[in-house]
Amino acid sequence: MTSAKRTNPLGQLPLTVRLLAVWLPTRALLLLWVFKVLTTPGPDVTADVEVIYQSWFEILRTGTFPLDDVTWQYPPAAALPILAPALLPFLAYTAAFFVLAFLADAVVLGLLRYAAGRPGKSAAGAWAWAAGVPLLGPTAYARYDLFVTAAAVTALLAGARHARTQGALAAVGALLKVWPALLLIGTPRGRATRRAWTTAVAAGVAVTLAFTVTMPGALAFLTFQRDRGTEVESLGALPFHVARHFGWPGHMQLNYGSVEFLGPYVPFVTTAAQALTAAAFGWLLLWRLRARAWSPSTPADAAFTAVLLFTATSRVISPQYLLWLVGLAAVCLIFRTSRMRTPALLVLAATGVTFLEFPVWFSHVAASDPWGITLLAVRNGLLVAATLIAARRLWRQTVTEPRKRGLLPAQATREKTGAGI
């Protein structure tokens, strides 16, 4: 009787039912937000879809990229999610976009739930996705980053068994928004790397050529992206928020599609951010060369760490970037061998703070008042902490600990994965 009384009835329900008990009401809330049945304080986050995306849609459907629009800063395959609402012609453009975002969200949950049922896997990743996405608020469904994240999650989950599939999906993801190219940094040495990387290169070249030949302006985004500065939500922007209280003469301005700081010392900070990004890339290459052991979670852990590094050092940290990190954190948590639980929790916390920073209290950020500065400092501090912890744990698990055991790379890889290099 005592044990029966202590039994949690919810714990007796199937995992899928428990996940849906969280996923369905939170996604209903997101849909109510983006369809404006409910509203949030601050800027209207759906304006990007209603105005910018729809204007791009009208241009792209004519067979050309937005050649004269500096806000088009995306690789050529980004045309696909912008054009995708045409698949639902019975709905208005914005409604179709939100419905497709909802469906992509559901696909990711289904993939994580399926992976959780396999030997050696955990349901923690599915829970992280179910709970993490709504923490970003309506922005999650009002940007095309959810589609990119879905491609990245699929690529990482497929990589354990199908290296070529991972390579092809990573290439497509990179041509949607660049960062999924980092998914390949952690592929195990040897045959898996050769298959994944060669497939990625072949797929990337083929898709790029197809867009270049059929649609003028496929590579125009390179120039527009190059000219971006320091966005007001980035780590590098914090000194300028503070400096405004001490007479710094610069100002904020909508520039290249985001609100940036313009004025003295901004070019220096922008260059410094790019140097930090280059240093992060150098660290990843060093890790790749020094790593001796690959556990089943290493490809996901390395991808998560890489994207954290590039996000934290970026001159632009838009709210939707947190969606990438939530997706990668969820894949890490699927693997019981992953040591990324703490960084994943920090990312979830940062996602919740991001919702407060944008859109809820973005007016405070724009004013650089104490509350706005505090929100940015907390959000960016959480991202920096997650980055440093993730990098340290990845290095220890794959470099330091195997070296202490005296394992050569081939021995370590076979010990962890049961395969050669």
Coordinates of C-alpha atoms in Angstrom, one line a residue:
M1 CA 0.0 0.0 0.0
T2 CA 2.8 2.4 0.9
S3 CA 4.7 1.9 -2.4
A4 CA 1.4 2.2 -4.3
K5 CA 0.6 5.6 -2.7
R6 CA 4.1 6.9 -3.6
T7 CA 3.7 5.9 -7.2
N8 CA 3.5 9.0 -9.5
P9 CA 0.6 8.3 -11.9
L10 CA 2.2 10.6 -14.5
G11 CA 5.3 8.4 -14.5
Q12 CA 3.3 5.4 -15.5
L13 CA 2.2 7.1 -18.7
P14 CA 4.1 6.3 -21.9
L15 CA 6.9 8.7 -22.7
T16 CA 5.3 9.9 -25.9
V17 CA 2.1 10.9 -24.0
R18 CA 4.1 12.7 -21.3
L19 CA 6.1 14.6 -23.9
L20 CA 2.9 15.6 -25.8
A21 CA 1.4 16.8 -22.5
V22 CA 4.2 19.4 -22.5
W23 CA 4.6 19.9 -26.2
L24 CA 1.0 20.5 -27.3
P25 CA 0.0 23.2 -24.8
T26 CA 3.3 25.1 -25.2
R27 CA 3.0 25.0 -29.0
A28 CA -0.6 26.1 -28.9
L29 CA 0.7 29.1 -26.9
L30 CA 3.3 29.8 -29.6
L31 CA 0.7 29.6 -32.3
L32 CA -1.7 31.9 -30.4
W33 CA 1.2 34.4 -30.1
V34 CA 2.2 34.4 -33.8
F35 CA -1.4 34.5 -34.9
K36 CA -1.8 37.5 -32.6
V37 CA -4.6 36.0 -30.6
L38 CA -2.3 36.7 -27.6
T39 CA 0.3 39.5 -27.6
T40 CA 3.6 40.1 -25.9
P41 CA 5.1 43.4 -24.9
G42 CA 7.7 44.9 -27.2
P43 CA 8.2 44.8 -30.9
D44 CA 6.0 42.6 -33.2
V45 CA 8.2 39.6 -33.9
T46 CA 6.0 38.4 -36.7
A47 CA 6.9 41.5 -38.9
D48 CA 9.9 39.6 -40.4
V49 CA 7.5 37.0 -41.9
E50 CA 4.7 39.4 -42.8
V51 CA 6.9 42.0 -44.4
I52 CA 10.5 40.9 -45.1
Y53 CA 10.0 37.2 -45.9
Q54 CA 6.9 37.8 -47.9
S55 CA 8.7 40.5 -50.0
W56 CA 11.5 38.1 -50.6
F57 CA 9.0 35.4 -51.6
E58 CA 7.5 37.7 -54.2
I59 CA 11.0 38.3 -55.7
L60 CA 12.2 34.7 -55.4
R61 CA 9.2 33.3 -57.1
T62 CA 10.2 35.3 -60.2
G63 CA 13.4 33.2 -60.4
T64 CA 16.0 35.7 -59.0
F65 CA 17.4 36.5 -55.6
P66 CA 16.9 39.9 -53.9
L67 CA 19.8 41.6 -55.6
D68 CA 19.2 45.1 -54.2
D69 CA 18.2 44.2 -50.7
V70 CA 21.1 44.3 -48.2
T71 CA 19.0 42.4 -45.6
W72 CA 19.3 39.3 -47.8
Q73 CA 22.4 37.9 -46.1
Y74 CA 21.7 34.2 -46.5
P75 CA 23.2 31.4 -48.6
P76 CA 21.2 30.4 -51.7
A77 CA 19.2 27.4 -50.2
A78 CA 17.6 29.9 -47.8
A79 CA 15.2 30.5 -50.7
L80 CA 13.6 27.1 -50.0
P81 CA 12.1 27.9 -46.6
I82 CA 11.1 31.4 -47.8
L83 CA 9.3 29.8 -50.8
A84 CA 7.9 26.8 -48.8
P85 CA 4.6 28.5 -47.8
A86 CA 3.6 28.0 -51.4
L87 CA 3.1 24.4 -50.5
L88 CA 0.0 25.4 -48.7
P89 CA -1.8 27.6 -51.3
F90 CA -5.0 27.5 -49.3
L91 CA -3.4 29.6 -46.6
A92 CA -2.1 33.2 -46.6
Y93 CA 1.7 33.4 -46.7
T94 CA 2.2 34.2 -43.0
A95 CA -0.3 31.6 -41.8
A96 CA 1.3 28.9 -44.0
F97 CA 4.8 29.8 -42.7
F98 CA 3.7 29.4 -39.1
V99 CA 2.0 26.1 -39.8
L100 CA 5.1 24.8 -41.5
A101 CA 7.2 25.9 -38.5
F102 CA 4.8 24.0 -36.2
L103 CA 5.2 20.9 -38.4
A104 CA 9.0 21.2 -38.4
D105 CA 8.9 21.5 -34.6
A106 CA 6.8 18.3 -34.5
V107 CA 9.3 16.5 -36.7
V108 CA 12.2 17.3 -34.5
L109 CA 10.3 16.1 -31.4
G110 CA 9.5 12.9 -33.2
L111 CA 13.1 12.3 -34.2
L112 CA 14.3 12.9 -30.7
R113 CA 11.6 10.6 -29.2
Y114 CA 12.5 7.9 -31.7
A115 CA 16.2 8.2 -30.8
A116 CA 15.4 8.1 -27.1
G117 CA 14.0 4.6 -27.5
R118 CA 17.2 3.1 -28.8
P119 CA 19.7 1.3 -26.5
G120 CA 22.1 3.6 -24.6
K121 CA 20.0 6.7 -25.3
S122 CA 18.1 9.0 -23.0
A123 CA 14.8 10.9 -23.2
A124 CA 16.5 14.0 -21.8
G125 CA 17.0 15.4 -25.3
A126 CA 13.4 15.2 -26.2
W127 CA 12.4 16.9 -23.0
A128 CA 15.0 19.7 -23.6
W129 CA 13.4 20.3 -27.0
A130 CA 9.9 20.2 -25.7
A131 CA 10.7 22.7 -22.9
G132 CA 13.4 24.7 -24.6
V133 CA 11.7 26.0 -27.8
P134 CA 8.8 27.8 -26.1
L135 CA 11.3 29.6 -23.8
L136 CA 12.2 31.7 -26.8
G137 CA 8.6 32.9 -27.2
P138 CA 7.0 33.6 -30.5
T139 CA 10.4 34.3 -32.2
A140 CA 10.8 30.5 -32.4
Y141 CA 8.0 30.3 -35.0
A142 CA 8.6 33.7 -36.6
R143 CA 12.0 33.0 -38.1
Y144 CA 13.1 30.3 -40.6
D145 CA 15.8 29.1 -38.2
L146 CA 13.5 26.3 -36.9
F147 CA 13.8 24.7 -40.4
V148 CA 17.6 25.0 -40.3
T149 CA 17.7 23.5 -36.8
A150 CA 15.5 20.6 -37.9
A151 CA 18.0 19.8 -40.7
A152 CA 20.9 20.0 -38.2
V153 CA 19.2 17.7 -35.7
T154 CA 18.4 15.2 -38.4
A155 CA 22.0 15.3 -39.6
L156 CA 23.5 14.6 -36.2
L157 CA 21.0 11.8 -35.4
A158 CA 21.6 10.2 -38.8
G159 CA 25.4 10.4 -38.4
A160 CA 25.7 7.5 -36.0
R161 CA 24.8 5.1 -38.7
H162 CA 24.8 6.9 -42.0
A163 CA 27.8 9.2 -42.5
R164 CA 26.9 10.1 -46.1
T165 CA 23.4 11.2 -45.0
Q166 CA 24.9 13.3 -42.3
G167 CA 27.3 15.0 -44.8
A168 CA 24.5 15.7 -47.3
L169 CA 22.2 17.1 -44.6
A170 CA 25.0 19.2 -43.1
A171 CA 25.7 20.6 -46.6
V172 CA 22.1 21.5 -47.2
G173 CA 21.9 23.1 -43.7
A174 CA 25.1 25.1 -44.4
L175 CA 23.5 26.4 -47.6
L176 CA 20.4 27.4 -45.5
K177 CA 22.4 29.3 -42.9
V178 CA 26.1 28.5 -42.8
W179 CA 26.5 27.3 -39.2
P180 CA 25.5 23.6 -39.9
A181 CA 28.8 23.2 -41.6
L182 CA 30.2 22.9 -38.0
L183 CA 28.3 19.7 -37.5
L184 CA 31.1 17.8 -39.3
I185 CA 33.9 18.9 -37.0
G186 CA 33.3 15.9 -34.7
T187 CA 32.9 13.1 -37.1
P188 CA 35.1 10.1 -36.1
R189 CA 38.4 9.9 -37.9
G190 CA 38.8 7.5 -40.8
R191 CA 36.1 6.2 -43.0
A192 CA 33.2 8.1 -41.3
T193 CA 35.0 11.4 -41.8
R194 CA 35.9 10.7 -45.4
R195 CA 32.3 9.7 -46.3
A196 CA 30.7 12.6 -44.5
W197 CA 33.1 15.3 -45.7
T198 CA 33.3 14.2 -49.3
T199 CA 29.5 13.9 -49.5
A200 CA 29.1 17.3 -47.9
V201 CA 31.5 18.9 -50.4
A202 CA 29.9 17.2 -53.4
A203 CA 26.3 18.1 -52.2
G204 CA 27.3 21.7 -51.4
V205 CA 28.9 22.3 -54.7
A206 CA 26.1 20.7 -56.6
V207 CA 23.4 22.7 -54.8
T208 CA 25.3 25.9 -55.1
L209 CA 25.9 25.4 -58.8
A210 CA 22.3 24.6 -59.3
F211 CA 21.2 27.9 -57.7
T212 CA 23.9 29.9 -59.4
V213 CA 23.0 28.7 -62.9
T214 CA 19.2 29.0 -62.4
M215 CA 18.8 32.1 -60.3
P216 CA 20.8 35.3 -60.6
G217 CA 22.3 36.7 -57.4
A218 CA 22.8 33.4 -55.6
L219 CA 26.1 34.6 -54.0
A220 CA 25.1 38.2 -53.4
F221 CA 24.7 37.5 -49.7
L222 CA 28.5 37.4 -49.3
T223 CA 28.9 41.1 -49.8
F224 CA 25.9 42.0 -47.6
Q225 CA 27.1 39.7 -44.8
R226 CA 30.7 41.1 -44.9
D227 CA 29.5 44.7 -44.3
R228 CA 27.7 43.9 -41.0
G229 CA 28.9 45.6 -37.8
T230 CA 28.3 45.1 -34.0
E231 CA 24.7 44.2 -33.3
V232 CA 23.3 45.7 -30.0
E233 CA 22.6 42.3 -28.5
S234 CA 26.1 40.8 -29.0
L235 CA 28.8 40.4 -26.4
G236 CA 30.9 43.1 -28.0
A237 CA 28.0 45.6 -27.7
L238 CA 28.0 45.6 -23.9
P239 CA 30.8 48.1 -23.5
F240 CA 29.0 50.5 -25.8
H241 CA 25.8 50.2 -23.8
V242 CA 27.7 51.2 -20.7
A243 CA 29.7 53.8 -22.5
R244 CA 26.5 55.6 -23.6
H245 CA 26.2 56.7 -19.9
F246 CA 29.6 58.3 -20.0
G247 CA 29.2 60.5 -23.1
W248 CA 30.2 58.1 -25.9
P249 CA 28.9 59.9 -29.0
G250 CA 27.9 56.8 -31.0
H251 CA 24.3 55.7 -31.7
M252 CA 22.1 52.8 -32.6
Q253 CA 20.8 52.4 -36.1
L254 CA 19.0 49.8 -38.2
N255 CA 21.8 48.6 -40.4
Y256 CA 21.9 45.6 -42.7
G257 CA 18.8 44.2 -41.2
S258 CA 19.6 44.5 -37.5
V259 CA 20.0 47.2 -34.9
E260 CA 23.7 48.0 -34.7
F261 CA 26.0 50.4 -32.9
L262 CA 27.6 53.0 -35.1
G263 CA 30.3 55.4 -33.9
P264 CA 33.9 55.6 -32.5
Y265 CA 35.6 52.3 -31.7
V266 CA 32.8 50.2 -33.2
P267 CA 35.0 49.0 -36.1
F268 CA 37.7 48.0 -33.6
V269 CA 35.2 45.9 -31.6
T270 CA 33.8 44.3 -34.8
T271 CA 37.3 43.4 -35.9
A272 CA 38.1 42.0 -32.4
A273 CA 35.0 39.8 -32.6
Q274 CA 36.0 38.4 -35.9
A275 CA 39.5 37.7 -34.5
L276 CA 37.9 35.8 -31.6
T277 CA 35.9 33.8 -34.1
A278 CA 39.0 33.0 -36.0
A279 CA 40.7 32.0 -32.7
A280 CA 37.7 29.7 -31.9
F281 CA 38.1 28.0 -35.3
G282 CA 41.8 27.5 -34.5
W283 CA 40.9 25.9 -31.2
L284 CA 38.5 23.5 -32.9
L285 CA 41.2 22.5 -35.4
L286 CA 43.6 21.9 -32.6
W287 CA 41.1 19.9 -30.7
R288 CA 40.4 17.8 -33.9
L289 CA 44.2 17.1 -34.2
R290 CA 44.7 16.3 -30.5
A291 CA 41.5 14.3 -29.8
R292 CA 42.2 10.6 -29.1
A293 CA 38.8 9.2 -28.1
W294 CA 35.4 9.3 -29.7
S295 CA 32.4 8.2 -27.6
P296 CA 29.0 7.9 -29.3
S297 CA 28.2 11.4 -28.1
T298 CA 31.4 13.1 -29.4
P299 CA 30.0 14.2 -32.8
A300 CA 27.1 16.0 -31.2
D301 CA 29.2 17.3 -28.3
A302 CA 31.7 18.8 -30.7
A303 CA 29.0 20.3 -32.9
F304 CA 27.3 21.9 -29.8
T305 CA 30.7 23.2 -28.6
A306 CA 31.6 24.6 -32.0
V307 CA 28.3 26.5 -32.5
L308 CA 28.5 27.8 -28.9
L309 CA 32.0 29.1 -29.7
F310 CA 30.9 30.8 -32.9
T311 CA 27.7 32.2 -31.3
A312 CA 29.5 33.7 -28.2
T313 CA 32.2 35.4 -30.3
S314 CA 29.9 36.6 -33.1
R315 CA 29.4 40.3 -33.8
V316 CA 25.7 39.4 -34.1
I317 CA 23.7 37.4 -31.6
S318 CA 20.1 37.5 -32.8
P319 CA 17.4 35.9 -30.5
Q320 CA 16.8 33.0 -33.0
Y321 CA 20.4 31.8 -32.6
L322 CA 19.4 30.3 -29.3
L323 CA 17.1 28.0 -31.2
W324 CA 20.2 26.4 -32.9
L325 CA 21.8 25.8 -29.5
V326 CA 18.6 24.3 -28.0
G327 CA 18.4 21.8 -30.9
L328 CA 22.1 20.8 -30.6
A329 CA 21.9 20.6 -26.8
A330 CA 18.9 18.3 -27.2
V331 CA 20.9 15.9 -29.5
C332 CA 23.7 15.9 -26.9
L333 CA 21.4 14.9 -24.1
I334 CA 20.1 12.0 -26.2
F335 CA 23.4 10.3 -25.5
R336 CA 24.1 9.0 -22.0
T337 CA 27.9 9.4 -22.6
S338 CA 27.5 13.1 -23.1
R339 CA 28.9 15.5 -20.5
M340 CA 27.0 18.5 -21.9
R341 CA 24.2 18.5 -19.3
T342 CA 25.4 21.7 -17.5
P343 CA 26.1 23.7 -20.8
A344 CA 22.7 22.5 -22.1
L345 CA 20.9 23.8 -18.9
L346 CA 22.8 27.1 -19.2
V347 CA 21.6 27.4 -22.8
L348 CA 18.0 26.8 -21.8
A349 CA 18.4 29.5 -19.1
A350 CA 19.9 31.8 -21.7
T351 CA 16.9 31.1 -24.0
G352 CA 14.5 32.2 -21.3
V353 CA 16.4 35.4 -20.6
T354 CA 16.5 36.1 -24.4
F355 CA 12.7 36.1 -24.5
L356 CA 12.8 38.8 -21.8
E357 CA 15.5 40.7 -23.6
F358 CA 13.6 40.4 -26.9
P359 CA 10.8 41.2 -27.4
V360 CA 9.5 41.8 -23.9
W361 CA 11.9 44.4 -22.6
F362 CA 13.7 45.4 -25.8
S363 CA 12.9 49.0 -25.2
H364 CA 15.2 48.8 -22.1
V365 CA 18.0 47.3 -24.3
A366 CA 17.5 50.1 -26.9
A367 CA 17.7 52.7 -24.2
S368 CA 20.8 51.1 -22.6
D369 CA 19.3 51.5 -19.2
P370 CA 20.4 49.5 -16.2
W371 CA 17.7 46.8 -16.7
G372 CA 18.5 46.4 -20.4
I373 CA 22.2 46.1 -19.7
T374 CA 21.5 43.6 -16.9
L375 CA 19.4 41.4 -19.2
L376 CA 22.1 41.4 -21.9
A377 CA 24.9 40.8 -19.3
V378 CA 23.0 37.8 -17.8
R379 CA 22.1 36.3 -21.2
N380 CA 25.6 36.7 -22.7
G381 CA 27.2 35.6 -19.4
L382 CA 25.2 32.4 -19.5
L383 CA 26.3 31.8 -23.1
V384 CA 30.0 32.4 -22.3
A385 CA 29.8 30.1 -19.3
A386 CA 28.2 27.4 -21.4
T387 CA 30.8 27.8 -24.0
L388 CA 33.8 27.6 -21.7
I389 CA 32.3 24.6 -19.8
A390 CA 31.5 22.8 -23.0
A391 CA 34.9 23.3 -24.5
R392 CA 36.7 22.2 -21.3
R393 CA 34.6 19.0 -21.0
L394 CA 35.0 18.1 -24.6
W395 CA 38.8 18.5 -24.3
R396 CA 38.9 16.5 -21.1
Q397 CA 36.8 13.6 -22.4
T398 CA 38.5 13.3 -25.8
V399 CA 42.1 14.5 -25.2
T400 CA 43.2 14.7 -21.5
E401 CA 41.6 11.5 -20.1
P402 CA 42.6 9.2 -23.0
R403 CA 46.2 10.5 -22.8
K404 CA 46.3 9.7 -19.1
R405 CA 45.3 6.2 -19.9
G406 CA 48.1 6.0 -22.5
L407 CA 45.8 5.3 -25.4
L408 CA 46.7 5.9 -29.0
P409 CA 44.0 7.5 -31.1
A410 CA 43.2 4.2 -32.8
Q411 CA 43.0 2.3 -29.5
A412 CA 40.8 5.0 -27.9
T413 CA 38.4 5.1 -30.8
R414 CA 38.0 1.3 -30.9
E415 CA 37.6 1.2 -27.1
K416 CA 34.8 3.7 -27.2
T417 CA 32.9 2.9 -30.3
G418 CA 33.9 -0.6 -31.2
A419 CA 35.2 0.5 -34.6
G420 CA 38.5 1.3 -36.3
I421 CA 39.5 4.7 -37.5

